Amino acid sequence: MVQMVSLSTSTSHAHSLPSAYNRRPAERNVAVRFSPREPKHTTPSDKSNDSLSLALRDTRQRKWLKNTEEERESKEIQEEMNSKIASRKAISIILRREATKAIIEKKKGPTNSKKLLPRTVLEALHERITALRWESALQVFELLREQLWYKPNVGIYVKLIVMLGKCKQPEKAHQLFQEMIGEGCVVNHEVYTALLSAYSRSGRFDDAFTLLELMKSSHNCQPDVHTYSILIKSFLQVFAFDKVQALLSDMRREGIRPNTITYNTLIDAYGKAKMFVEMESTLIQMLGEDDCKPDSWTMNSTLRAFGGNGQIEMMENCYDKFQSSGIEPNIRTFNILLDSYGKTGNYKKMSAVMEFMQKYHYSWTIVTYNVVIDAFGRTGDLKQMEYLFRLMQSERITPSCVTLCSLVRAYGRAGKADKIGGVLRFIENSDIRLDLVFFNCLVDAYGRMEKFAEMKGVLELMEKKRFKPDKITYRTMVKAYRISGMTSHVKELDGVVESVGEAQVVLKKPDF
C-alpha cells in the first residue's frame, strides 16, 4: 500500500523568516524636490520686458486652462450620456430575458412569444436537459420551434433523445426521432446511437437490436465501439451476461475492437456481481491489447470489487500492482479505500488514508464525508460524526440523502430520538431531495428505540412528501412490533405486506 504518514509522528520545525524580514533595512531614499533657479540680477529696462512676458504667459495659461476645462466638462457629459444609454440597453435586455423566462415558465405568452431571445430560450432548454426534467424540456423545445429565428438542429435533437433515454421514455424518444426526420434533418450515426441508447436503457432490447441491424445495413451510419458499449452496459445492468458475450462476438465479426471504456464497463459489472474469475479474465484480456491500457477507472473498479467484498488483502495487492504500472490514484480511489476499511472495521488504516489525503492536499468530496461520517456513526462516536457534519457544511458541501441516512442510523443505535428530530428540522429548512431509503431508515431507527408513535408518524410524513411505503417499510415495522411482543400490530401489518408491491432495486452509478 501507499506509505501513509501518520500525523502523530510529525514534528514541528522552526521556520526561518522570509528574506523580506531577514534582510538589513535599506537606506532611506532622499526625495528630490524641484526648486526654481535663483533669479538673476536685472536692470530696470529688463523689468518691463519681463512683466510683459509674464502677462502674455499668464493670458495663454488662462486660455489653455479654460479650453481644457471645457473639454473635460464636454467629455464628462458625453461619458454620462453613454453610461445612461448603456444602462438603458442593459435594463432592456434584462427585462426581455425576464419576460422570456416568464413565458417559458407559464408555457404560453402574448402574441410576441415568437420573438423571444435565442440565448435565454436555449439556456432554459439546456438547464432542463441537464436536470433530466424531460416534460419541461419538451415544452421549452416546443416554444423554441415556434420562434421566427428557429432552424432545425441535429445536435439539439440528439441531446433531447439521450435525455429521454435516461428518463426511461423510449416512446417520446422515438416520436422526437420521427419529428426530426419530418423537419428534414439528416439522420447520422450519432442520432441512431442516441435512439438505440433510449431503447436499451428502458429494456426494449428487441427494438435496440432492430435498430442495430438497420445501422449495420446502412452505408453512412455503421455502428462503432460506442454503439456496442451502450448495448453491453444495458445488458450488464440486468445481468444478461450471455447477451453480452453474443455482442462481443458480433463486434469481432464486424471488425470492431473493444476500447478502454468497454473493458472498464465489463470489469465493473463483473465486480459488482462478484464474478471475480470473469473480472480477472477480462482484465488480462485488456492487458493483452496494444492500444487499450488500464486507467484509473480500471483500478477503481477492481479495488471496489475486492474491497466491497471484504477482500482487503487482495484489494491492497491490486492497488500496489496498479500503482507500480504507473496508474496514479485519485480522490475516488481514496474514497474506495476509506469505505472498504470502514465497513470492515479497520479504522487504523482508515485513519492512515485520511492523514495521507491531508498531507498531500486531496480535497474531500461529499462521498468522502459520507464514508467517514458513516464510519464514525458505526463506532458510536457521535461527537466526531457531528463535527464532520458541521465541517462539510462549512466547506459549502450540501449533505445528501446518504449523509442523513448515516446520521439517523447512528442516532437510532444510540437511542437519541431528540437528535433524529434535529435531523428532520434540518431537512425542513433545506432543499435536500429525500428518497424511500431515508424514510425506511427513519422507521428502523424509531423501531429500535420502541418509539412506535414516531414510527407511525413516518408514514404520515411519507404521504406528505408523496412517497409510498414499500415492503421494506412494513417489514421493518413488523420486526419492531414483533421484538416488543406487540402481536396484534404484527397481524395487522402481515396482510398489508403481502398487498404491497416488491421494492424496486435500482442499480445506481457508483459515486466514487
XYZ file of C-alpha atoms in Angstrom:
512
model
C 0.000 0.000 0.000
C 0.943 3.646 -0.224
C 3.156 4.838 2.551
C 0.719 6.841 4.613
C 2.417 9.009 7.164
C 0.631 9.470 10.471
C 0.130 12.974 11.742
C 1.092 11.867 15.227
C 4.675 11.266 14.088
C 5.085 14.709 12.569
C 7.158 17.260 14.433
C 7.033 20.991 14.327
C 10.010 22.754 12.806
C 11.146 26.280 13.430
C 10.775 28.020 10.135
C 13.101 30.898 9.373
C 11.556 34.208 8.498
C 11.196 35.092 4.826
C 14.045 37.011 3.233
C 11.959 40.171 3.219
C 12.056 40.169 7.026
C 15.639 38.925 7.484
C 17.392 41.378 5.248
C 19.046 44.576 6.545
C 16.952 47.733 6.307
C 17.601 49.559 3.075
C 18.991 53.050 3.128
C 16.336 55.724 3.250
C 15.657 57.311 -0.112
C 16.034 61.078 -0.178
C 13.190 62.753 -2.048
C 14.427 65.219 -4.678
C 12.335 68.368 -4.786
C 12.092 70.794 -7.677
C 13.470 74.207 -6.734
C 13.409 77.244 -9.069
C 16.645 78.708 -10.172
C 17.983 81.725 -8.332
C 16.789 84.945 -10.094
C 19.410 86.887 -11.957
C 20.127 90.496 -11.161
C 18.261 92.557 -13.791
C 18.206 96.197 -14.888
C 15.047 98.375 -14.774
C 14.591 98.112 -18.566
C 14.594 94.434 -18.308
C 11.854 94.569 -15.683
C 9.258 95.950 -18.111
C 10.060 93.268 -20.687
C 9.808 90.644 -18.020
C 6.420 91.897 -16.832
C 5.062 91.878 -20.405
C 6.210 88.355 -20.999
C 4.687 87.336 -17.701
C 1.364 88.922 -18.709
C 1.369 87.160 -22.094
C 2.262 83.876 -20.451
C -0.490 84.396 -17.910
C -3.074 85.057 -20.615
C -2.072 81.977 -22.579
C -2.264 79.868 -19.452
C -5.774 81.154 -18.705
C -6.948 80.321 -22.241
C -5.358 76.875 -22.069
C -6.928 76.185 -18.699
C -10.316 77.385 -19.963
C -10.138 75.180 -23.066
C -9.004 72.230 -21.005
C -11.847 72.720 -18.547
C -14.409 72.939 -21.369
C -13.024 69.788 -22.986
C -13.105 67.972 -19.658
C -16.721 69.022 -18.988
C -17.726 68.031 -22.525
C -16.052 64.652 -22.105
C -17.765 64.055 -18.765
C -21.160 64.923 -20.262
C -20.548 62.551 -23.181
C -19.452 59.742 -20.847
C -22.528 60.276 -18.690
C -24.780 60.096 -21.757
C -23.037 56.901 -22.953
C -23.405 55.415 -19.491
C -27.130 56.172 -19.439
C -27.603 54.670 -22.910
C -25.664 51.530 -21.912
C -27.690 51.294 -18.708
C -30.962 51.546 -20.646
C -29.788 48.837 -23.046
C -28.742 46.583 -20.151
C -32.066 47.105 -18.386
C -33.893 46.422 -21.648
C -32.008 43.148 -22.168
C -32.611 42.076 -18.566
C -36.322 42.856 -18.812
C -36.605 40.968 -22.103
C -34.828 37.965 -20.597
C -37.050 38.018 -17.549
C -40.113 38.255 -19.789
C -38.810 35.330 -21.834
C -38.279 33.274 -18.690
C -41.793 34.137 -17.512
C -43.215 32.985 -20.842
C -41.182 29.778 -20.639
C -42.384 29.057 -17.107
C -46.023 29.740 -18.000
C -45.639 27.683 -21.197
C -47.680 30.325 -23.018
C -47.397 34.008 -23.536
C -48.547 37.024 -25.521
C -48.542 37.274 -29.284
C -44.870 38.295 -29.315
C -43.789 34.980 -27.757
C -42.376 34.059 -31.167
C -39.724 36.749 -30.849
C -38.002 35.627 -27.694
C -34.268 35.952 -27.111
C -32.451 32.906 -28.542
C -29.889 32.776 -25.753
C -32.488 32.724 -22.977
C -34.596 30.005 -24.604
C -31.560 27.824 -25.324
C -30.254 28.305 -21.766
C -33.653 27.299 -20.365
C -33.658 24.188 -22.574
C -30.109 23.262 -21.559
C -30.924 23.625 -17.842
C -33.897 21.288 -18.129
C -31.991 18.703 -20.174
C -29.145 18.681 -17.645
C -31.602 18.300 -14.748
C -33.447 15.491 -16.635
C -36.743 17.407 -16.404
C -37.981 15.825 -19.586
C -41.563 17.138 -19.575
C -40.487 20.730 -19.028
C -37.661 20.322 -21.556
C -40.072 19.176 -24.262
C -42.369 22.135 -23.551
C -39.483 24.565 -23.869
C -38.439 22.798 -27.080
C -41.927 23.322 -28.496
C -41.605 27.016 -27.619
C -38.215 27.023 -29.336
C -39.684 25.581 -32.532
C -42.278 28.379 -32.612
C -39.630 31.113 -32.785
C -39.167 33.048 -36.017
C -35.397 32.507 -35.861
C -35.631 28.725 -35.288
C -33.758 26.340 -37.576
C -33.752 22.538 -37.042
C -30.567 21.385 -35.332
C -29.491 17.749 -35.131
C -27.400 18.381 -32.015
C -30.414 19.580 -30.009
C -32.422 16.545 -31.080
C -29.605 14.206 -30.018
C -29.401 15.807 -26.561
C -33.172 15.524 -26.119
C -33.257 11.870 -27.225
C -30.388 10.976 -24.859
C -32.225 12.755 -22.013
C -35.434 10.861 -22.756
C -33.465 7.611 -22.720
C -32.078 8.400 -19.275
C -35.623 9.199 -18.108
C -36.937 5.855 -19.480
C -39.152 7.497 -22.095
C -38.435 5.459 -25.267
C -41.792 6.292 -26.899
C -41.141 10.012 -26.586
C -37.615 9.485 -27.934
C -38.980 7.636 -30.986
C -41.584 10.368 -31.529
C -38.876 13.017 -31.433
C -36.814 10.951 -33.884
C -39.731 10.939 -36.330
C -40.284 14.685 -35.921
C -36.618 15.300 -36.637
C -36.891 13.379 -39.910
C -40.050 15.357 -40.723
C -38.121 18.602 -40.328
C -35.599 17.489 -42.922
C -32.689 16.744 -40.601
C -30.122 14.256 -41.853
C -30.068 11.140 -39.654
C -26.490 10.277 -38.808
C -24.673 7.715 -36.699
C -24.961 9.864 -33.558
C -28.759 10.063 -33.835
C -29.134 6.301 -34.286
C -26.859 5.647 -31.306
C -28.880 8.048 -29.134
C -32.150 6.291 -30.050
C -30.572 2.869 -29.514
C -29.462 4.045 -26.080
C -33.027 5.159 -25.275
C -34.373 1.717 -26.226
C -31.742 -0.268 -24.323
C -31.946 1.821 -21.157
C -35.669 1.032 -20.951
C -35.170 -2.688 -21.586
C -36.588 -2.607 -25.104
C -33.794 -4.799 -26.414
C -35.724 -6.106 -29.453
C -36.124 -2.551 -30.745
C -32.473 -1.841 -29.942
C -31.315 -4.917 -31.909
C -33.575 -4.000 -34.832
C -32.010 -0.549 -34.919
C -28.528 -2.086 -34.673
C -29.202 -4.276 -37.727
C -30.534 -1.233 -39.578
C -27.299 0.605 -38.802
C -25.205 -2.342 -39.985
C -27.035 -2.390 -43.320
C -26.629 1.360 -43.905
C -23.663 2.887 -45.714
C -23.007 6.003 -43.632
C -24.354 5.021 -40.164
C -22.315 1.957 -39.300
C -22.237 1.071 -35.565
C -18.961 1.671 -33.789
C -17.461 0.666 -30.440
C -19.505 3.356 -28.690
C -22.763 1.889 -30.045
C -21.853 -1.608 -28.866
C -20.607 -0.366 -25.497
C -24.008 1.230 -24.809
C -25.795 -2.040 -25.541
C -23.323 -4.028 -23.462
C -23.763 -1.715 -20.482
C -27.569 -2.017 -20.689
C -27.399 -5.835 -20.709
C -24.939 -5.833 -17.807
C -27.358 -3.752 -15.715
C -29.940 -6.547 -15.973
C -27.243 -9.246 -15.504
C -27.781 -10.661 -19.018
C -24.182 -11.856 -19.324
C -24.983 -14.315 -22.127
C -26.222 -11.462 -24.324
C -23.035 -9.553 -23.551
C -20.896 -12.400 -24.850
C -23.022 -12.532 -28.022
C -22.453 -8.792 -28.556
C -18.705 -9.155 -28.052
C -18.666 -11.940 -30.666
C -20.665 -9.742 -33.047
C -18.128 -6.945 -32.544
C -15.285 -9.279 -33.543
C -17.159 -10.358 -36.686
C -17.690 -6.706 -37.633
C -14.013 -5.974 -37.068
C -14.724 -3.644 -34.113
C -12.318 -3.935 -31.194
C -13.360 -3.116 -27.610
C -11.823 0.027 -26.153
C -10.916 1.001 -22.599
C -14.497 2.073 -21.841
C -15.850 -1.298 -22.975
C -13.408 -3.223 -20.804
C -13.972 -0.944 -17.807
C -17.733 -1.455 -18.116
C -17.252 -5.234 -18.121
C -14.801 -5.216 -15.200
C -17.077 -3.006 -13.124
C -20.157 -5.167 -13.805
C -18.364 -8.458 -13.088
C -17.009 -6.985 -9.858
C -20.450 -5.902 -8.660
C -21.817 -9.345 -9.464
C -18.895 -10.907 -7.523
C -17.827 -12.773 -10.669
C -14.150 -12.425 -9.844
C -12.913 -15.078 -12.284
C -14.581 -13.300 -15.215
C -13.366 -9.945 -13.923
C -9.736 -11.077 -13.767
C -10.026 -12.758 -17.191
C -11.331 -9.517 -18.715
C -8.510 -7.569 -17.086
C -5.907 -9.973 -18.503
C -7.506 -9.682 -21.946
C -7.371 -5.906 -21.622
C -3.673 -6.027 -20.732
C -3.064 -8.035 -23.910
C -4.347 -5.209 -26.117
C -1.724 -2.887 -27.620
C -3.853 0.249 -27.845
C -6.113 -0.342 -24.823
C -4.429 0.200 -21.476
C -5.949 0.189 -17.974
C -6.566 3.573 -16.371
C -7.699 4.928 -13.006
C -11.273 3.773 -13.717
C -9.991 0.210 -14.199
C -8.109 0.411 -10.915
C -11.074 1.855 -9.015
C -13.489 -0.781 -10.337
C -11.115 -3.580 -9.320
C -10.476 -2.131 -5.854
C -14.184 -1.571 -5.282
C -14.957 -5.170 -6.244
C -12.493 -6.719 -3.792
C -12.884 -4.085 -1.061
C -16.669 -4.230 -1.180
C -16.484 -7.999 -0.738
C -14.211 -7.689 2.302
C -11.123 -8.995 0.494
C -8.855 -6.304 1.895
C -5.540 -8.048 1.256
C -6.433 -8.675 -2.393
C -7.530 -5.037 -2.723
C -4.204 -3.828 -1.342
C -2.220 -6.124 -3.649
C -4.132 -4.820 -6.673
C -3.520 -1.260 -5.523
C 0.237 -1.881 -5.394
C 0.262 -3.509 -8.842
C -1.736 -0.747 -10.484
C 0.446 1.930 -8.927
C 3.661 0.152 -9.928
C 2.367 0.118 -13.526
C 2.143 3.906 -13.482
C -1.559 4.425 -12.691
C -1.912 7.170 -10.109
C -4.726 7.115 -7.519
C -7.312 9.883 -7.432
C -9.915 11.045 -4.920
C -12.260 8.227 -5.943
C -9.526 5.701 -5.197
C -9.114 7.020 -1.666
C -12.885 7.087 -1.160
C -12.999 3.390 -2.079
C -10.178 2.600 0.347
C -11.895 4.564 3.132
C -15.205 2.830 2.505
C -13.633 -0.633 2.406
C -11.622 -0.123 5.586
C -14.579 1.482 7.363
C -17.004 -1.332 6.593
C -14.520 -3.976 7.756
C -13.773 -2.086 10.969
C -10.148 -1.402 10.040
C -10.183 2.114 11.471
C -6.406 2.333 11.897
C -5.824 2.032 8.146
C -8.770 4.283 7.522
C -7.128 6.977 9.647
C -3.886 6.467 7.735
C -5.677 7.124 4.425
C -7.246 10.289 5.838
C -3.865 11.541 7.054
C -2.299 10.776 3.672
C -5.039 12.763 1.929
C -4.482 15.668 4.293
C -0.715 15.608 3.824
C -0.941 15.690 0.035
C -3.860 18.143 -0.091
C -6.617 15.943 -1.523
C -9.834 17.909 -1.118
C -12.667 15.945 0.427
C -15.773 15.415 -1.682
C -19.301 14.700 -0.476
C -18.543 10.985 -0.904
C -15.513 11.271 1.395
C -17.611 12.970 4.062
C -20.407 10.408 3.695
C -17.989 7.483 4.093
C -16.241 8.943 7.133
C -19.469 10.134 8.789
C -20.937 6.651 8.363
C -17.798 5.056 9.829
C -17.871 7.216 12.963
C -21.602 6.570 13.253
C -20.986 2.810 13.192
C -18.476 3.082 16.032
C -20.878 5.234 18.065
C -18.578 8.288 18.061
C -21.433 10.774 17.676
C -19.320 13.756 18.673
C -16.850 13.228 15.837
C -19.683 12.386 13.434
C -21.487 15.636 14.226
C -18.251 17.608 13.912
C -17.736 16.239 10.381
C -21.352 17.039 9.529
C -20.801 20.666 10.541
C -17.445 20.740 8.766
C -18.885 19.630 5.438
C -21.452 22.427 5.628
C -18.751 24.964 6.429
C -16.981 23.726 3.285
C -20.222 24.523 1.397
C -20.831 20.878 0.572
C -24.553 20.191 0.722
C -25.367 16.975 2.622
C -27.118 14.303 0.583
C -29.732 11.740 1.485
C -26.878 9.274 2.128
C -25.486 11.659 4.761
C -28.836 11.918 6.510
C -29.315 8.146 6.499
C -25.968 7.710 8.264
C -26.953 10.253 10.915
C -30.365 8.662 11.517
C -28.914 5.146 11.763
C -26.272 6.287 14.250
C -28.811 8.140 16.417
C -31.141 5.157 16.275
C -28.437 2.812 17.569
C -27.552 5.283 20.320
C -31.209 5.835 21.317
C -31.075 9.586 20.559
C -34.631 10.326 19.419
C -34.194 14.066 20.017
C -31.221 14.102 17.650
C -33.337 12.494 14.920
C -35.848 15.303 15.451
C -32.991 17.734 14.831
C -32.234 15.999 11.522
C -35.875 16.357 10.475
C -35.837 20.067 11.341
C -32.663 20.443 9.289
C -34.424 18.837 6.326
C -37.376 21.213 6.605
C -35.002 24.168 6.265
C -33.112 22.717 3.308
C -33.818 21.671 -0.260
C -32.364 18.155 0.042
C -34.233 15.634 -2.097
C -35.262 12.677 0.023
C -35.775 9.117 -1.140
C -37.533 5.987 0.087
C -34.343 4.640 1.695
C -34.245 7.602 4.084
C -37.800 7.009 5.289
C -37.056 3.318 5.804
C -34.036 4.335 7.906
C -36.332 6.543 9.974
C -38.762 3.682 10.536
C -35.918 1.381 11.572
C -34.400 3.950 13.955
C -37.670 4.681 15.747
C -38.455 0.951 15.876
C -35.124 0.218 17.570
C -35.931 2.799 20.251
C -39.528 1.498 20.606
C -40.829 4.933 19.649
C -43.886 3.473 17.970
C -45.869 6.708 17.770
C -42.980 8.376 15.948
C -42.579 5.278 13.775
C -46.206 5.505 12.641
C -45.705 9.231 12.145
C -43.112 8.449 9.480
C -45.912 7.009 7.325
C -47.764 10.318 7.568
C -44.580 12.170 6.679
C -44.118 9.899 3.669
C -47.643 10.650 2.490
C -46.975 14.361 2.926
C -43.794 14.068 0.844
C -45.629 11.914 -1.750
C -43.775 8.666 -1.056
C -45.433 5.262 -0.896
C -44.226 2.692 1.662
C -42.793 -0.498 0.172
C -42.372 -3.982 1.600
C -39.157 -2.982 3.345
C -41.048 -0.226 5.189
C -43.732 -2.566 6.513
C -41.358 -5.454 7.229
C -39.214 -3.109 9.308
C -42.299 -2.097 11.296
C -43.329 -5.735 11.724
C -39.866 -6.587 13.040
C -40.027 -3.761 15.609
C -43.500 -4.816 16.794
C -42.503 -8.483 16.986
C -39.410 -7.760 19.102
C -41.595 -5.812 21.525
C -44.213 -8.575 21.613
C -46.972 -6.470 20.022
C -48.602 -9.416 18.198
C -51.808 -7.577 17.316
C -49.898 -4.967 15.345
C -47.874 -7.716 13.676
C -51.030 -9.491 12.465
C -52.471 -6.200 11.269
C -49.445 -5.481 9.119
C -48.907 -9.024 7.802
C -51.764 -8.608 5.349
C -50.548 -5.188 4.295
C -47.069 -6.521 3.477
C -48.469 -9.051 1.006
C -50.555 -6.430 -0.785
C -47.641 -4.057 -1.329
C -45.522 -4.424 -4.451
C -41.950 -5.592 -4.290
C -39.339 -2.932 -3.713
C -37.622 -1.941 -6.908
C -33.883 -2.433 -6.882
C -32.221 0.341 -8.839
C -28.588 -0.121 -9.837
C -27.098 3.332 -9.461
C -23.832 4.513 -10.910
C -21.178 4.405 -8.189
C -20.463 7.815 -6.727
C -16.782 7.050 -6.062
